[in-house]
Amino acid sequence: LRRKAVLATLALHAGEVASTDRLVDAVWGKAAPLTAQNTLQHHVSHLRAVLGGKTAITARPPGYLLDLGEDGTDVQLAERLLRQGMQSADPRQGAQDLRQALALWRGRPLADVAGLAWLEDQAGRLDLLCQQIRRALFEARLAAGEHQHLVPGLEQMVADHPLDEHVHAQLIMALYRCGRQADALSVYQRLRATLAEELGI
């Protein structure tokens, strides 16, 4: 678990130096033993061997740097594909990029290191990134005229995120374009009622 946590923390800082203090805090938290710095060095040595040499993880004050190059981690690749997909002038090409980004999620992020506070926070951040990609994909597919195929997925997204106004707007648009104006109005009225109840809006 600890070794995986070291690698995960370095990967989440890919291309940037992760300080030894950050690594110790992420891997051990408040339960860090007095030997944590030495144990960290052993873990880094083992990971270098696994990754194929010292150049994979370099010592760089005040800590270590994992540099796998551009798109070296799934997070870097997902963020690039998200930017690319959202900036594409062709919504179909944009949707293709966003599908590739979404395909990088294989279950709960950082599941192998669950229970470590900093990494749990990062898992939450990755969940938000996944939601952002899904919203962008719905947007691109709406722009490409695929509204008839989007309603079930948008209905599920609305159920999962009942306060997300943007996703509701996407569902309303898809329903309207499908000729389901009454259903679109119903979604709008439900959102207003939910916002009034939860947020007093």
PDB file of C-alpha atoms in Angstrom, residues 2-196:
ATOM      1  CA  ARG A   2       2.713   2.509   0.995  1.00  0.00           C
ATOM      2  CA  ARG A   3       4.778   1.909  -2.133  1.00  0.00           C
ATOM      3  CA  LYS A   4       1.697   2.303  -4.344  1.00  0.00           C
ATOM      4  CA  ALA A   5       0.897   5.494  -2.465  1.00  0.00           C
ATOM      5  CA  VAL A   6       4.390   6.880  -3.168  1.00  0.00           C
ATOM      6  CA  LEU A   7       3.985   6.145  -6.880  1.00  0.00           C
ATOM      7  CA  ALA A   8       0.455   7.600  -6.958  1.00  0.00           C
ATOM      8  CA  THR A   9       1.600  10.800  -5.240  1.00  0.00           C
ATOM      9  CA  LEU A  10       4.541  11.199  -7.620  1.00  0.00           C
ATOM     10  CA  ALA A  11       2.256  10.543 -10.596  1.00  0.00           C
ATOM     11  CA  LEU A  12      -0.203  13.193  -9.413  1.00  0.00           C
ATOM     12  CA  HIS A  13       2.740  15.627  -9.357  1.00  0.00           C
ATOM     13  CA  ALA A  14       4.019  14.380 -12.747  1.00  0.00           C
ATOM     14  CA  GLY A  15       6.456  16.877 -14.229  1.00  0.00           C
ATOM     15  CA  GLU A  16       6.706  18.734 -10.905  1.00  0.00           C
ATOM     16  CA  VAL A  17       8.771  18.115  -7.795  1.00  0.00           C
ATOM     17  CA  ALA A  18       6.895  16.418  -4.961  1.00  0.00           C
ATOM     18  CA  SER A  19       8.588  17.416  -1.714  1.00  0.00           C
ATOM     19  CA  THR A  20       9.561  14.733   0.766  1.00  0.00           C
ATOM     20  CA  ASP A  21       7.225  16.387   3.285  1.00  0.00           C
ATOM     21  CA  ARG A  22       4.324  16.088   0.807  1.00  0.00           C
ATOM     22  CA  LEU A  23       5.195  12.442   0.109  1.00  0.00           C
ATOM     23  CA  VAL A  24       5.450  11.543   3.788  1.00  0.00           C
ATOM     24  CA  ASP A  25       2.180  13.326   4.556  1.00  0.00           C
ATOM     25  CA  ALA A  26       0.373  11.678   1.631  1.00  0.00           C
ATOM     26  CA  VAL A  27       1.681   8.191   2.414  1.00  0.00           C
ATOM     27  CA  TRP A  28       1.597   8.145   6.223  1.00  0.00           C
ATOM     28  CA  GLY A  29      -0.321  11.239   7.319  1.00  0.00           C
ATOM     29  CA  LYS A  30      -0.208  11.921  11.060  1.00  0.00           C
ATOM     30  CA  ALA A  31       0.873   8.324  11.647  1.00  0.00           C
ATOM     31  CA  ALA A  32       4.277   8.899  10.010  1.00  0.00           C
ATOM     32  CA  PRO A  33       7.002   6.964  11.880  1.00  0.00           C
ATOM     33  CA  LEU A  34      10.395   8.485  12.680  1.00  0.00           C
ATOM     34  CA  THR A  35      11.843   6.260   9.955  1.00  0.00           C
ATOM     35  CA  ALA A  36       9.487   7.619   7.281  1.00  0.00           C
ATOM     36  CA  GLN A  37      12.212   9.509   5.348  1.00  0.00           C
ATOM     37  CA  ASN A  38      14.438   6.416   5.149  1.00  0.00           C
ATOM     38  CA  THR A  39      11.525   4.171   4.224  1.00  0.00           C
ATOM     39  CA  LEU A  40      10.541   6.673   1.526  1.00  0.00           C
ATOM     40  CA  GLN A  41      14.041   6.417   0.016  1.00  0.00           C
ATOM     41  CA  HIS A  42      13.733   2.607  -0.070  1.00  0.00           C
ATOM     42  CA  HIS A  43      10.362   2.844  -1.794  1.00  0.00           C
ATOM     43  CA  VAL A  44      11.761   5.262  -4.388  1.00  0.00           C
ATOM     44  CA  SER A  45      14.711   2.931  -5.066  1.00  0.00           C
ATOM     45  CA  HIS A  46      12.352   0.007  -5.607  1.00  0.00           C
ATOM     46  CA  LEU A  47      10.098   2.064  -7.912  1.00  0.00           C
ATOM     47  CA  ARG A  48      13.093   3.190  -9.966  1.00  0.00           C
ATOM     48  CA  ALA A  49      13.995  -0.453 -10.539  1.00  0.00           C
ATOM     49  CA  VAL A  50      10.418  -1.254 -11.570  1.00  0.00           C
ATOM     50  CA  LEU A  51      10.238   1.751 -13.897  1.00  0.00           C
ATOM     51  CA  GLY A  52      13.591   0.999 -15.490  1.00  0.00           C
ATOM     52  CA  GLY A  53      16.254   3.156 -13.858  1.00  0.00           C
ATOM     53  CA  LYS A  54      17.156   6.253 -11.895  1.00  0.00           C
ATOM     54  CA  THR A  55      16.038   8.655 -14.606  1.00  0.00           C
ATOM     55  CA  ALA A  56      12.368   7.692 -14.107  1.00  0.00           C
ATOM     56  CA  ILE A  57      12.360   9.275 -10.632  1.00  0.00           C
ATOM     57  CA  THR A  58      15.043  11.887 -10.016  1.00  0.00           C
ATOM     58  CA  ALA A  59      16.031  13.433  -6.693  1.00  0.00           C
ATOM     59  CA  ARG A  60      15.346  17.146  -6.996  1.00  0.00           C
ATOM     60  CA  PRO A  61      15.319  19.347  -3.882  1.00  0.00           C
ATOM     61  CA  PRO A  62      13.126  19.471  -1.907  1.00  0.00           C
ATOM     62  CA  GLY A  63      11.998  15.987  -3.002  1.00  0.00           C
ATOM     63  CA  TYR A  64      11.550  13.806  -6.074  1.00  0.00           C
ATOM     64  CA  LEU A  65      10.419  14.290  -9.662  1.00  0.00           C
ATOM     65  CA  LEU A  66       8.585  11.713 -11.769  1.00  0.00           C
ATOM     66  CA  ASP A  67       8.950  12.723 -15.408  1.00  0.00           C
ATOM     67  CA  LEU A  68       7.344  10.374 -17.910  1.00  0.00           C
ATOM     68  CA  GLY A  69       7.091  13.010 -20.629  1.00  0.00           C
ATOM     69  CA  GLU A  70       3.974  14.521 -22.175  1.00  0.00           C
ATOM     70  CA  ASP A  71       0.864  12.377 -21.591  1.00  0.00           C
ATOM     71  CA  GLY A  72       2.981  10.217 -19.289  1.00  0.00           C
ATOM     72  CA  THR A  73       0.079   9.649 -16.903  1.00  0.00           C
ATOM     73  CA  ASP A  74      -3.615   9.015 -17.531  1.00  0.00           C
ATOM     74  CA  VAL A  75      -4.461  12.287 -15.766  1.00  0.00           C
ATOM     75  CA  GLN A  76      -2.208  14.324 -18.068  1.00  0.00           C
ATOM     76  CA  LEU A  77      -3.655  12.577 -21.123  1.00  0.00           C
ATOM     77  CA  ALA A  78      -7.256  13.057 -19.927  1.00  0.00           C
ATOM     78  CA  GLU A  79      -6.705  16.758 -19.278  1.00  0.00           C
ATOM     79  CA  ARG A  80      -5.133  17.252 -22.721  1.00  0.00           C
ATOM     80  CA  LEU A  81      -7.960  15.368 -24.461  1.00  0.00           C
ATOM     81  CA  LEU A  82     -10.518  17.424 -22.523  1.00  0.00           C
ATOM     82  CA  ARG A  83      -8.918  20.700 -23.656  1.00  0.00           C
ATOM     83  CA  GLN A  84      -8.594  19.395 -27.206  1.00  0.00           C
ATOM     84  CA  GLY A  85     -12.167  18.141 -27.307  1.00  0.00           C
ATOM     85  CA  MET A  86     -13.637  21.368 -25.959  1.00  0.00           C
ATOM     86  CA  GLN A  87     -11.607  23.529 -28.359  1.00  0.00           C
ATOM     87  CA  SER A  88     -12.347  21.473 -31.480  1.00  0.00           C
ATOM     88  CA  ALA A  89     -14.192  23.334 -34.228  1.00  0.00           C
ATOM     89  CA  ASP A  90     -15.746  20.008 -35.316  1.00  0.00           C
ATOM     90  CA  PRO A  91     -18.081  18.675 -32.590  1.00  0.00           C
ATOM     91  CA  ARG A  92     -17.771  15.104 -33.890  1.00  0.00           C
ATOM     92  CA  GLN A  93     -13.975  15.228 -33.625  1.00  0.00           C
ATOM     93  CA  GLY A  94     -14.342  16.851 -30.209  1.00  0.00           C
ATOM     94  CA  ALA A  95     -16.652  14.040 -29.107  1.00  0.00           C
ATOM     95  CA  GLN A  96     -14.111  11.477 -30.270  1.00  0.00           C
ATOM     96  CA  ASP A  97     -11.373  13.094 -28.157  1.00  0.00           C
ATOM     97  CA  LEU A  98     -13.683  13.251 -25.146  1.00  0.00           C
ATOM     98  CA  ARG A  99     -14.668   9.585 -25.517  1.00  0.00           C
ATOM     99  CA  GLN A 100     -10.965   8.696 -25.448  1.00  0.00           C
ATOM    100  CA  ALA A 101     -10.567  10.759 -22.279  1.00  0.00           C
ATOM    101  CA  LEU A 102     -13.561   9.084 -20.622  1.00  0.00           C
ATOM    102  CA  ALA A 103     -12.251   5.618 -21.540  1.00  0.00           C
ATOM    103  CA  LEU A 104      -9.240   6.232 -19.254  1.00  0.00           C
ATOM    104  CA  TRP A 105     -11.505   5.785 -16.203  1.00  0.00           C
ATOM    105  CA  ARG A 106     -11.564   2.159 -15.121  1.00  0.00           C
ATOM    106  CA  GLY A 107     -13.461   2.108 -11.852  1.00  0.00           C
ATOM    107  CA  ARG A 108     -12.904   4.313  -8.812  1.00  0.00           C
ATOM    108  CA  PRO A 109      -9.732   6.450  -9.092  1.00  0.00           C
ATOM    109  CA  LEU A 110      -6.891   5.513  -6.706  1.00  0.00           C
ATOM    110  CA  ALA A 111      -8.867   2.573  -5.316  1.00  0.00           C
ATOM    111  CA  ASP A 112      -5.608   0.763  -4.477  1.00  0.00           C
ATOM    112  CA  VAL A 113      -4.644   3.486  -1.991  1.00  0.00           C
ATOM    113  CA  ALA A 114      -8.053   4.199  -0.450  1.00  0.00           C
ATOM    114  CA  GLY A 115      -8.034   5.380   3.134  1.00  0.00           C
ATOM    115  CA  LEU A 116      -5.127   7.844   2.847  1.00  0.00           C
ATOM    116  CA  ALA A 117      -6.488  11.370   3.335  1.00  0.00           C
ATOM    117  CA  TRP A 118      -4.532  13.336   0.706  1.00  0.00           C
ATOM    118  CA  LEU A 119      -5.026  10.648  -1.920  1.00  0.00           C
ATOM    119  CA  GLU A 120      -8.741  10.439  -1.071  1.00  0.00           C
ATOM    120  CA  ASP A 121      -8.942  14.179  -1.807  1.00  0.00           C
ATOM    121  CA  GLN A 122      -7.175  13.588  -5.125  1.00  0.00           C
ATOM    122  CA  ALA A 123      -9.606  10.774  -5.951  1.00  0.00           C
ATOM    123  CA  GLY A 124     -12.419  13.276  -5.422  1.00  0.00           C
ATOM    124  CA  ARG A 125     -10.674  15.718  -7.770  1.00  0.00           C
ATOM    125  CA  LEU A 126     -10.393  12.979 -10.407  1.00  0.00           C
ATOM    126  CA  ASP A 127     -14.108  12.204 -10.004  1.00  0.00           C
ATOM    127  CA  LEU A 128     -14.822  15.876 -10.719  1.00  0.00           C
ATOM    128  CA  LEU A 129     -12.570  15.740 -13.783  1.00  0.00           C
ATOM    129  CA  CYS A 130     -14.519  12.717 -15.021  1.00  0.00           C
ATOM    130  CA  GLN A 131     -17.808  14.600 -14.547  1.00  0.00           C
ATOM    131  CA  GLN A 132     -16.367  17.566 -16.449  1.00  0.00           C
ATOM    132  CA  ILE A 133     -15.424  15.299 -19.348  1.00  0.00           C
ATOM    133  CA  ARG A 134     -18.878  13.709 -19.374  1.00  0.00           C
ATOM    134  CA  ARG A 135     -20.550  17.146 -19.471  1.00  0.00           C
ATOM    135  CA  ALA A 136     -18.243  18.240 -22.297  1.00  0.00           C
ATOM    136  CA  LEU A 137     -19.017  15.040 -24.217  1.00  0.00           C
ATOM    137  CA  PHE A 138     -22.758  15.620 -23.880  1.00  0.00           C
ATOM    138  CA  GLU A 139     -22.191  19.202 -25.107  1.00  0.00           C
ATOM    139  CA  ALA A 140     -20.207  18.051 -28.155  1.00  0.00           C
ATOM    140  CA  ARG A 141     -22.761  15.385 -29.024  1.00  0.00           C
ATOM    141  CA  LEU A 142     -25.613  17.893 -28.709  1.00  0.00           C
ATOM    142  CA  ALA A 143     -23.723  20.189 -31.075  1.00  0.00           C
ATOM    143  CA  ALA A 144     -23.319  17.249 -33.450  1.00  0.00           C
ATOM    144  CA  GLY A 145     -27.093  16.704 -33.494  1.00  0.00           C
ATOM    145  CA  GLU A 146     -27.097  13.431 -31.526  1.00  0.00           C
ATOM    146  CA  HIS A 147     -29.817  14.557 -29.096  1.00  0.00           C
ATOM    147  CA  GLN A 148     -32.021  11.485 -29.644  1.00  0.00           C
ATOM    148  CA  HIS A 149     -29.296   9.205 -28.269  1.00  0.00           C
ATOM    149  CA  LEU A 150     -28.440  11.380 -25.255  1.00  0.00           C
ATOM    150  CA  VAL A 151     -31.648  11.477 -23.214  1.00  0.00           C
ATOM    151  CA  PRO A 152     -31.083   8.283 -21.140  1.00  0.00           C
ATOM    152  CA  GLY A 153     -27.505   9.251 -20.246  1.00  0.00           C
ATOM    153  CA  LEU A 154     -28.502  12.796 -19.368  1.00  0.00           C
ATOM    154  CA  GLU A 155     -31.418  11.567 -17.255  1.00  0.00           C
ATOM    155  CA  GLN A 156     -28.977   9.396 -15.285  1.00  0.00           C
ATOM    156  CA  MET A 157     -26.555  12.310 -14.892  1.00  0.00           C
ATOM    157  CA  VAL A 158     -29.379  14.534 -13.629  1.00  0.00           C
ATOM    158  CA  ALA A 159     -30.411  11.830 -11.143  1.00  0.00           C
ATOM    159  CA  ASP A 160     -26.795  11.572  -9.917  1.00  0.00           C
ATOM    160  CA  HIS A 161     -26.357  15.370  -9.709  1.00  0.00           C
ATOM    161  CA  PRO A 162     -29.774  16.878  -8.899  1.00  0.00           C
ATOM    162  CA  LEU A 163     -28.348  20.396  -8.328  1.00  0.00           C
ATOM    163  CA  ASP A 164     -26.266  20.565 -11.516  1.00  0.00           C
ATOM    164  CA  GLU A 165     -27.995  23.267 -13.569  1.00  0.00           C
ATOM    165  CA  HIS A 166     -25.755  22.797 -16.610  1.00  0.00           C
ATOM    166  CA  VAL A 167     -26.633  19.110 -17.014  1.00  0.00           C
ATOM    167  CA  HIS A 168     -30.310  19.920 -16.531  1.00  0.00           C
ATOM    168  CA  ALA A 169     -30.016  22.505 -19.319  1.00  0.00           C
ATOM    169  CA  GLN A 170     -28.459  19.868 -21.567  1.00  0.00           C
ATOM    170  CA  LEU A 171     -31.296  17.420 -20.819  1.00  0.00           C
ATOM    171  CA  ILE A 172     -33.924  20.120 -21.441  1.00  0.00           C
ATOM    172  CA  MET A 173     -32.281  20.945 -24.777  1.00  0.00           C
ATOM    173  CA  ALA A 174     -32.123  17.264 -25.800  1.00  0.00           C
ATOM    174  CA  LEU A 175     -35.773  16.693 -24.885  1.00  0.00           C
ATOM    175  CA  TYR A 176     -36.875  19.855 -26.680  1.00  0.00           C
ATOM    176  CA  ARG A 177     -35.021  18.848 -29.846  1.00  0.00           C
ATOM    177  CA  CYS A 178     -36.687  15.420 -29.655  1.00  0.00           C
ATOM    178  CA  GLY A 179     -40.080  17.126 -29.712  1.00  0.00           C
ATOM    179  CA  ARG A 180     -40.728  16.351 -26.031  1.00  0.00           C
ATOM    180  CA  GLN A 181     -41.515  19.909 -24.903  1.00  0.00           C
ATOM    181  CA  ALA A 182     -43.757  18.803 -22.028  1.00  0.00           C
ATOM    182  CA  ASP A 183     -40.992  16.578 -20.624  1.00  0.00           C
ATOM    183  CA  ALA A 184     -38.484  19.404 -21.023  1.00  0.00           C
ATOM    184  CA  LEU A 185     -40.762  21.751 -19.061  1.00  0.00           C
ATOM    185  CA  SER A 186     -41.218  19.092 -16.375  1.00  0.00           C
ATOM    186  CA  VAL A 187     -37.436  18.778 -15.950  1.00  0.00           C
ATOM    187  CA  TYR A 188     -37.157  22.573 -15.631  1.00  0.00           C
ATOM    188  CA  GLN A 189     -39.925  22.719 -13.003  1.00  0.00           C
ATOM    189  CA  ARG A 190     -38.351  19.860 -10.998  1.00  0.00           C
ATOM    190  CA  LEU A 191     -34.997  21.643 -11.013  1.00  0.00           C
ATOM    191  CA  ARG A 192     -36.583  24.892  -9.780  1.00  0.00           C
ATOM    192  CA  ALA A 193     -38.353  23.015  -7.002  1.00  0.00           C
ATOM    193  CA  THR A 194     -35.161  21.190  -5.981  1.00  0.00           C
ATOM    194  CA  LEU A 195     -33.103  24.393  -5.943  1.00  0.00           C
ATOM    195  CA  ALA A 196     -35.784  26.154  -3.894  1.00  0.00           C
TER     196      ALA A 196
END
